[in-house]
């Protein structure tokens, strides 16, 4: 049952006397009530009271105690109700209202699936834990306003993620996102059914439009956050002289992102994987700077854009992606990393995190997305339970 909660302006809970009190003017009824009940004259000078008056005084004191206790109880109920209704209000916020808060962490799911797999859940949860003061938004192509109404009861992963106070799950409406950007004309002309890499191309376009309009950080759904990224305008080097687009961040209306959208349309070729993604970021960065090899763990800077060392997000390069799913004699510390990209595109969903496997990926789940990991364990237990047919 929904209730309306009215919260007064800051400071209105403080009991204050108006200036009129000091001038002998009429007091408010609350002050007169409290003062009448609790005010005791000096017993030495007070006239001797009758038994009846003493009894009335005791009753007044008891009423005062009940009044104060009730007031404190109501305040405690109000405070608890405000916090308990925050998740309810969360579901009625629009994407624009959340994005306009600024500094969002944005994830995209451009397939039609409605049940995020454990790696997606881990990516979102880890970001929610690392960036507790920032909105974490998962946009899903398969989600509509109708499915959003009962997503908590229909899909287990929705319940897990939406229970986190700073996580928001919204439908991905590309036509709305591309409004007032160079990508709108391209979107109106392209035929998704004829596109070889539509899932990836549409994701490449959507992330650019969202970051340009609202600012923040975009992350792929196979990126596990391990510590905050200090830079505001940055690209992530996948290797020397080559930029990824799996994670990047800019303030709203940054010129570099606008130029990337224009080049996306000008040099569009959906048949070449990555042409609108990492190759786009790399060729646009090269127009600004002469890229050089990284030495050690230092970052590069290019016209106020930080080009972050591969160690920040790609300490395990893509040819060695399978090492995340192996058992290490000694797990790496990742002291120079802000997040870890698990290369799910290379994995093709062949390898998964299994409870008790002691792989590097399992250890990352335990540390950075423990709720997802616990859910993984519970699902494994349910799978191992004998079915009713087996017990007969």
PDB file of N, CA, C and O in Angstrom, residues 293-347:
ATOM      1  N   UNK A 293      54.268   5.082 -28.070  1.00  0.00           N
ATOM      2  CA  UNK A 293      54.174   3.898 -27.232  1.00  0.00           C
ATOM      3  C   UNK A 293      54.199   4.280 -25.755  1.00  0.00           C
ATOM      4  O   UNK A 293      54.807   5.284 -25.355  1.00  0.00           O
ATOM      5  N   UNK A 294      53.535   3.471 -24.935  1.00  0.00           N
ATOM      6  CA  UNK A 294      53.556   3.677 -23.489  1.00  0.00           C
ATOM      7  C   UNK A 294      54.840   3.098 -22.915  1.00  0.00           C
ATOM      8  O   UNK A 294      55.307   2.038 -23.339  1.00  0.00           O
ATOM      9  N   UNK A 295      55.381   3.811 -21.942  1.00  0.00           N
ATOM     10  CA  UNK A 295      56.550   3.330 -21.210  1.00  0.00           C
ATOM     11  C   UNK A 295      56.147   3.151 -19.748  1.00  0.00           C
ATOM     12  O   UNK A 295      55.745   4.102 -19.089  1.00  0.00           O
ATOM     13  N   UNK A 296      56.229   1.944 -19.262  1.00  0.00           N
ATOM     14  CA  UNK A 296      55.839   1.700 -17.875  1.00  0.00           C
ATOM     15  C   UNK A 296      54.332   1.801 -17.700  1.00  0.00           C
ATOM     16  O   UNK A 296      53.551   1.339 -18.541  1.00  0.00           O
ATOM     17  N   UNK A 297      53.903   2.472 -16.626  1.00  0.00           N
ATOM     18  CA  UNK A 297      52.473   2.584 -16.316  1.00  0.00           C
ATOM     19  C   UNK A 297      51.976   4.025 -16.410  1.00  0.00           C
ATOM     20  O   UNK A 297      50.911   4.346 -15.888  1.00  0.00           O
ATOM     21  N   UNK A 298      52.734   4.903 -17.084  1.00  0.00           N
ATOM     22  CA  UNK A 298      52.298   6.296 -17.180  1.00  0.00           C
ATOM     23  C   UNK A 298      51.156   6.430 -18.182  1.00  0.00           C
ATOM     24  O   UNK A 298      50.989   5.611 -19.095  1.00  0.00           O
ATOM     25  N   UNK A 299      50.352   7.481 -17.994  1.00  0.00           N
ATOM     26  CA  UNK A 299      49.279   7.811 -18.930  1.00  0.00           C
ATOM     27  C   UNK A 299      49.771   8.895 -19.888  1.00  0.00           C
ATOM     28  O   UNK A 299      50.730   9.613 -19.602  1.00  0.00           O
ATOM     29  N   UNK A 300      49.103   9.014 -21.018  1.00  0.00           N
ATOM     30  CA  UNK A 300      49.394  10.081 -21.959  1.00  0.00           C
ATOM     31  C   UNK A 300      48.282  11.131 -21.900  1.00  0.00           C
ATOM     32  O   UNK A 300      47.159  10.840 -21.495  1.00  0.00           O
ATOM     33  N   UNK A 301      48.602  12.340 -22.333  1.00  0.00           N
ATOM     34  CA  UNK A 301      47.626  13.415 -22.382  1.00  0.00           C
ATOM     35  C   UNK A 301      47.596  13.999 -23.784  1.00  0.00           C
ATOM     36  O   UNK A 301      48.650  14.196 -24.407  1.00  0.00           O
ATOM     37  N   UNK A 302      46.382  14.259 -24.273  1.00  0.00           N
ATOM     38  CA  UNK A 302      46.221  14.763 -25.631  1.00  0.00           C
ATOM     39  C   UNK A 302      45.160  15.856 -25.622  1.00  0.00           C
ATOM     40  O   UNK A 302      43.960  15.568 -25.541  1.00  0.00           O
ATOM     41  N   UNK A 303      45.593  17.125 -25.638  1.00  0.00           N
ATOM     42  CA  UNK A 303      44.672  18.262 -25.640  1.00  0.00           C
ATOM     43  C   UNK A 303      43.577  18.117 -24.574  1.00  0.00           C
ATOM     44  O   UNK A 303      42.384  18.139 -24.861  1.00  0.00           O
ATOM     45  N   UNK A 304      44.019  17.953 -23.349  1.00  0.00           N
ATOM     46  CA  UNK A 304      43.135  17.837 -22.180  1.00  0.00           C
ATOM     47  C   UNK A 304      42.305  16.554 -22.158  1.00  0.00           C
ATOM     48  O   UNK A 304      41.362  16.439 -21.374  1.00  0.00           O
ATOM     49  N   UNK A 305      42.642  15.593 -23.017  1.00  0.00           N
ATOM     50  CA  UNK A 305      42.033  14.269 -22.958  1.00  0.00           C
ATOM     51  C   UNK A 305      43.097  13.300 -22.457  1.00  0.00           C
ATOM     52  O   UNK A 305      44.188  13.213 -23.035  1.00  0.00           O
ATOM     53  N   UNK A 306      42.805  12.582 -21.380  1.00  0.00           N
ATOM     54  CA  UNK A 306      43.743  11.593 -20.859  1.00  0.00           C
ATOM     55  C   UNK A 306      43.616  10.303 -21.662  1.00  0.00           C
ATOM     56  O   UNK A 306      42.511   9.771 -21.811  1.00  0.00           O
ATOM     57  N   UNK A 307      44.740   9.841 -22.187  1.00  0.00           N
ATOM     58  CA  UNK A 307      44.779   8.551 -22.886  1.00  0.00           C
ATOM     59  C   UNK A 307      45.420   7.571 -21.915  1.00  0.00           C
ATOM     60  O   UNK A 307      46.630   7.562 -21.717  1.00  0.00           O
ATOM     61  N   UNK A 308      44.567   6.756 -21.276  1.00  0.00           N
ATOM     62  CA  UNK A 308      44.993   5.974 -20.124  1.00  0.00           C
ATOM     63  C   UNK A 308      45.729   4.705 -20.525  1.00  0.00           C
ATOM     64  O   UNK A 308      45.337   4.005 -21.475  1.00  0.00           O
ATOM     65  N   UNK A 309      46.755   4.407 -19.775  1.00  0.00           N
ATOM     66  CA  UNK A 309      47.623   3.257 -20.000  1.00  0.00           C
ATOM     67  C   UNK A 309      46.824   1.953 -20.084  1.00  0.00           C
ATOM     68  O   UNK A 309      45.826   1.785 -19.377  1.00  0.00           O
ATOM     69  N   UNK A 310      47.232   1.023 -20.928  1.00  0.00           N
ATOM     70  CA  UNK A 310      46.521  -0.258 -21.012  1.00  0.00           C
ATOM     71  C   UNK A 310      46.389  -0.977 -19.669  1.00  0.00           C
ATOM     72  O   UNK A 310      45.444  -1.756 -19.476  1.00  0.00           O
ATOM     73  N   UNK A 311      47.301  -0.703 -18.744  1.00  0.00           N
ATOM     74  CA  UNK A 311      47.213  -1.337 -17.427  1.00  0.00           C
ATOM     75  C   UNK A 311      45.976  -0.898 -16.647  1.00  0.00           C
ATOM     76  O   UNK A 311      45.547  -1.588 -15.728  1.00  0.00           O
ATOM     77  N   UNK A 312      45.390   0.232 -17.014  1.00  0.00           N
ATOM     78  CA  UNK A 312      44.232   0.737 -16.268  1.00  0.00           C
ATOM     79  C   UNK A 312      43.007  -0.162 -16.421  1.00  0.00           C
ATOM     80  O   UNK A 312      42.229  -0.338 -15.495  1.00  0.00           O
ATOM     81  N   UNK A 313      42.827  -0.745 -17.625  1.00  0.00           N
ATOM     82  CA  UNK A 313      41.633  -1.561 -17.877  1.00  0.00           C
ATOM     83  C   UNK A 313      41.935  -2.889 -18.575  1.00  0.00           C
ATOM     84  O   UNK A 313      41.108  -3.791 -18.557  1.00  0.00           O
ATOM     85  N   UNK A 314      43.113  -2.984 -19.192  1.00  0.00           N
ATOM     86  CA  UNK A 314      43.435  -4.171 -19.973  1.00  0.00           C
ATOM     87  C   UNK A 314      44.770  -4.789 -19.541  1.00  0.00           C
ATOM     88  O   UNK A 314      45.648  -5.029 -20.382  1.00  0.00           O
ATOM     89  N   UNK A 315      44.964  -5.041 -18.247  1.00  0.00           N
ATOM     90  CA  UNK A 315      46.230  -5.657 -17.818  1.00  0.00           C
ATOM     91  C   UNK A 315      46.410  -7.058 -18.396  1.00  0.00           C
ATOM     92  O   UNK A 315      47.539  -7.517 -18.565  1.00  0.00           O
ATOM     93  N   UNK A 316      45.298  -7.740 -18.676  1.00  0.00           N
ATOM     94  CA  UNK A 316      45.341  -9.006 -19.408  1.00  0.00           C
ATOM     95  C   UNK A 316      44.850  -8.715 -20.820  1.00  0.00           C
ATOM     96  O   UNK A 316      43.673  -8.429 -21.037  1.00  0.00           O
ATOM     97  N   UNK A 317      45.733  -8.733 -21.826  1.00  0.00           N
ATOM     98  CA  UNK A 317      45.337  -8.356 -23.189  1.00  0.00           C
ATOM     99  C   UNK A 317      44.431  -9.417 -23.819  1.00  0.00           C
ATOM    100  O   UNK A 317      44.344 -10.549 -23.350  1.00  0.00           O
ATOM    101  N   UNK A 318      43.767  -9.021 -24.915  1.00  0.00           N
ATOM    102  CA  UNK A 318      42.757  -9.907 -25.489  1.00  0.00           C
ATOM    103  C   UNK A 318      43.291 -11.253 -25.967  1.00  0.00           C
ATOM    104  O   UNK A 318      42.573 -12.254 -25.887  1.00  0.00           O
ATOM    105  N   UNK A 319      44.562 -11.376 -26.454  1.00  0.00           N
ATOM    106  CA  UNK A 319      45.005 -12.731 -26.839  1.00  0.00           C
ATOM    107  C   UNK A 319      45.057 -13.692 -25.647  1.00  0.00           C
ATOM    108  O   UNK A 319      44.967 -14.908 -25.824  1.00  0.00           O
ATOM    109  N   UNK A 320      45.172 -13.144 -24.430  1.00  0.00           N
ATOM    110  CA  UNK A 320      45.282 -13.982 -23.230  1.00  0.00           C
ATOM    111  C   UNK A 320      44.004 -13.946 -22.391  1.00  0.00           C
ATOM    112  O   UNK A 320      44.024 -14.244 -21.206  1.00  0.00           O
ATOM    113  N   UNK A 321      42.852 -13.618 -23.006  1.00  0.00           N
ATOM    114  CA  UNK A 321      41.604 -13.445 -22.269  1.00  0.00           C
ATOM    115  C   UNK A 321      41.245 -14.663 -21.432  1.00  0.00           C
ATOM    116  O   UNK A 321      40.634 -14.538 -20.353  1.00  0.00           O
ATOM    117  N   UNK A 322      41.615 -15.862 -21.872  1.00  0.00           N
ATOM    118  CA  UNK A 322      41.249 -17.079 -21.156  1.00  0.00           C
ATOM    119  C   UNK A 322      41.868 -17.188 -19.777  1.00  0.00           C
ATOM    120  O   UNK A 322      41.404 -17.996 -18.942  1.00  0.00           O
ATOM    121  N   UNK A 323      42.875 -16.372 -19.479  1.00  0.00           N
ATOM    122  CA  UNK A 323      43.532 -16.447 -18.165  1.00  0.00           C
ATOM    123  C   UNK A 323      42.598 -16.021 -17.038  1.00  0.00           C
ATOM    124  O   UNK A 323      42.812 -16.390 -15.883  1.00  0.00           O
ATOM    125  N   UNK A 324      41.563 -15.224 -17.367  1.00  0.00           N
ATOM    126  CA  UNK A 324      40.585 -14.867 -16.337  1.00  0.00           C
ATOM    127  C   UNK A 324      39.843 -16.104 -15.825  1.00  0.00           C
ATOM    128  O   UNK A 324      39.338 -16.099 -14.703  1.00  0.00           O
ATOM    129  N   UNK A 325      39.785 -17.138 -16.634  1.00  0.00           N
ATOM    130  CA  UNK A 325      39.033 -18.339 -16.268  1.00  0.00           C
ATOM    131  C   UNK A 325      39.959 -19.500 -15.916  1.00  0.00           C
ATOM    132  O   UNK A 325      39.565 -20.655 -15.952  1.00  0.00           O
ATOM    133  N   UNK A 326      41.194 -19.152 -15.527  1.00  0.00           N
ATOM    134  CA  UNK A 326      42.150 -20.150 -15.087  1.00  0.00           C
ATOM    135  C   UNK A 326      42.471 -19.956 -13.615  1.00  0.00           C
ATOM    136  O   UNK A 326      42.241 -18.878 -13.046  1.00  0.00           O
ATOM    137  N   UNK A 327      43.025 -21.001 -13.001  1.00  0.00           N
ATOM    138  CA  UNK A 327      43.468 -20.931 -11.602  1.00  0.00           C
ATOM    139  C   UNK A 327      44.911 -20.430 -11.586  1.00  0.00           C
ATOM    140  O   UNK A 327      45.774 -20.973 -12.288  1.00  0.00           O
ATOM    141  N   UNK A 328      45.157 -19.393 -10.804  1.00  0.00           N
ATOM    142  CA  UNK A 328      46.496 -18.803 -10.693  1.00  0.00           C
ATOM    143  C   UNK A 328      47.164 -19.285  -9.411  1.00  0.00           C
ATOM    144  O   UNK A 328      46.513 -19.400  -8.364  1.00  0.00           O
ATOM    145  N   UNK A 329      48.478 -19.538  -9.480  1.00  0.00           N
ATOM    146  CA  UNK A 329      49.216 -19.862  -8.263  1.00  0.00           C
ATOM    147  C   UNK A 329      49.201 -18.671  -7.309  1.00  0.00           C
ATOM    148  O   UNK A 329      49.047 -18.820  -6.099  1.00  0.00           O
ATOM    149  N   UNK A 330      49.344 -17.482  -7.869  1.00  0.00           N
ATOM    150  CA  UNK A 330      49.261 -16.241  -7.096  1.00  0.00           C
ATOM    151  C   UNK A 330      48.487 -15.227  -7.917  1.00  0.00           C
ATOM    152  O   UNK A 330      48.919 -14.834  -9.001  1.00  0.00           O
ATOM    153  N   UNK A 331      47.360 -14.795  -7.406  1.00  0.00           N
ATOM    154  CA  UNK A 331      46.506 -13.864  -8.156  1.00  0.00           C
ATOM    155  C   UNK A 331      47.186 -12.506  -8.300  1.00  0.00           C
ATOM    156  O   UNK A 331      47.819 -12.022  -7.355  1.00  0.00           O
ATOM    157  N   UNK A 332      47.075 -11.868  -9.453  1.00  0.00           N
ATOM    158  CA  UNK A 332      47.668 -10.536  -9.634  1.00  0.00           C
ATOM    159  C   UNK A 332      46.965  -9.503  -8.759  1.00  0.00           C
ATOM    160  O   UNK A 332      45.784  -9.642  -8.427  1.00  0.00           O
ATOM    161  N   UNK A 333      47.689  -8.462  -8.405  1.00  0.00           N
ATOM    162  CA  UNK A 333      47.130  -7.431  -7.522  1.00  0.00           C
ATOM    163  C   UNK A 333      46.317  -6.388  -8.279  1.00  0.00           C
ATOM    164  O   UNK A 333      45.421  -5.762  -7.712  1.00  0.00           O
ATOM    165  N   UNK A 334      46.635  -6.159  -9.540  1.00  0.00           N
ATOM    166  CA  UNK A 334      45.982  -5.125 -10.353  1.00  0.00           C
ATOM    167  C   UNK A 334      46.066  -3.752  -9.675  1.00  0.00           C
ATOM    168  O   UNK A 334      45.113  -2.970  -9.688  1.00  0.00           O
ATOM    169  N   UNK A 335      47.222  -3.473  -9.089  1.00  0.00           N
ATOM    170  CA  UNK A 335      47.398  -2.210  -8.363  1.00  0.00           C
ATOM    171  C   UNK A 335      47.327  -0.987  -9.272  1.00  0.00           C
ATOM    172  O   UNK A 335      47.069   0.120  -8.803  1.00  0.00           O
ATOM    173  N   UNK A 336      47.575  -1.169 -10.563  1.00  0.00           N
ATOM    174  CA  UNK A 336      47.578  -0.031 -11.484  1.00  0.00           C
ATOM    175  C   UNK A 336      46.283   0.052 -12.290  1.00  0.00           C
ATOM    176  O   UNK A 336      46.201   0.824 -13.251  1.00  0.00           O
ATOM    177  N   UNK A 337      45.276  -0.725 -11.911  1.00  0.00           N
ATOM    178  CA  UNK A 337      44.039  -0.796 -12.692  1.00  0.00           C
ATOM    179  C   UNK A 337      42.881  -0.122 -11.977  1.00  0.00           C
ATOM    180  O   UNK A 337      42.796  -0.134 -10.746  1.00  0.00           O
ATOM    181  N   UNK A 338      41.979   0.473 -12.778  1.00  0.00           N
ATOM    182  CA  UNK A 338      40.722   1.025 -12.264  1.00  0.00           C
ATOM    183  C   UNK A 338      39.573   0.042 -12.462  1.00  0.00           C
ATOM    184  O   UNK A 338      38.607   0.040 -11.699  1.00  0.00           O
ATOM    185  N   UNK A 339      39.663  -0.754 -13.511  1.00  0.00           N
ATOM    186  CA  UNK A 339      38.635  -1.745 -13.817  1.00  0.00           C
ATOM    187  C   UNK A 339      39.270  -2.809 -14.708  1.00  0.00           C
ATOM    188  O   UNK A 339      40.371  -2.613 -15.248  1.00  0.00           O
ATOM    189  N   UNK A 340      38.578  -3.931 -14.872  1.00  0.00           N
ATOM    190  CA  UNK A 340      39.109  -5.049 -15.651  1.00  0.00           C
ATOM    191  C   UNK A 340      38.110  -5.445 -16.733  1.00  0.00           C
ATOM    192  O   UNK A 340      36.939  -5.698 -16.432  1.00  0.00           O
ATOM    193  N   UNK A 341      38.592  -5.488 -17.965  1.00  0.00           N
ATOM    194  CA  UNK A 341      37.759  -5.888 -19.091  1.00  0.00           C
ATOM    195  C   UNK A 341      37.952  -7.384 -19.327  1.00  0.00           C
ATOM    196  O   UNK A 341      39.062  -7.835 -19.603  1.00  0.00           O
ATOM    197  N   UNK A 342      36.857  -8.160 -19.234  1.00  0.00           N
ATOM    198  CA  UNK A 342      36.965  -9.617 -19.301  1.00  0.00           C
ATOM    199  C   UNK A 342      36.787 -10.184 -20.710  1.00  0.00           C
ATOM    200  O   UNK A 342      36.685 -11.401 -20.869  1.00  0.00           O
ATOM    201  N   UNK A 343      36.732  -9.350 -21.722  1.00  0.00           N
ATOM    202  CA  UNK A 343      36.759  -9.796 -23.116  1.00  0.00           C
ATOM    203  C   UNK A 343      35.666 -10.808 -23.437  1.00  0.00           C
ATOM    204  O   UNK A 343      35.921 -11.873 -24.016  1.00  0.00           O
ATOM    205  N   UNK A 344      34.436 -10.484 -23.102  1.00  0.00           N
ATOM    206  CA  UNK A 344      33.356 -11.438 -23.335  1.00  0.00           C
ATOM    207  C   UNK A 344      33.122 -11.694 -24.817  1.00  0.00           C
ATOM    208  O   UNK A 344      32.655 -12.773 -25.210  1.00  0.00           O
ATOM    209  N   UNK A 345      33.454 -10.719 -25.665  1.00  0.00           N
ATOM    210  CA  UNK A 345      33.295 -10.938 -27.102  1.00  0.00           C
ATOM    211  C   UNK A 345      34.209 -12.068 -27.578  1.00  0.00           C
ATOM    212  O   UNK A 345      33.840 -12.876 -28.436  1.00  0.00           O
ATOM    213  N   UNK A 346      35.414 -12.141 -27.008  1.00  0.00           N
ATOM    214  CA  UNK A 346      36.327 -13.225 -27.363  1.00  0.00           C
ATOM    215  C   UNK A 346      35.847 -14.546 -26.763  1.00  0.00           C
ATOM    216  O   UNK A 346      36.003 -15.613 -27.363  1.00  0.00           O
ATOM    217  N   UNK A 347      35.228 -14.464 -25.603  1.00  0.00           N
ATOM    218  CA  UNK A 347      34.790 -15.669 -24.891  1.00  0.00           C
ATOM    219  C   UNK A 347      33.640 -16.367 -25.611  1.00  0.00           C
ATOM    220  O   UNK A 347      33.562 -17.589 -25.625  1.00  0.00           O
TER     221      UNK A 347
END
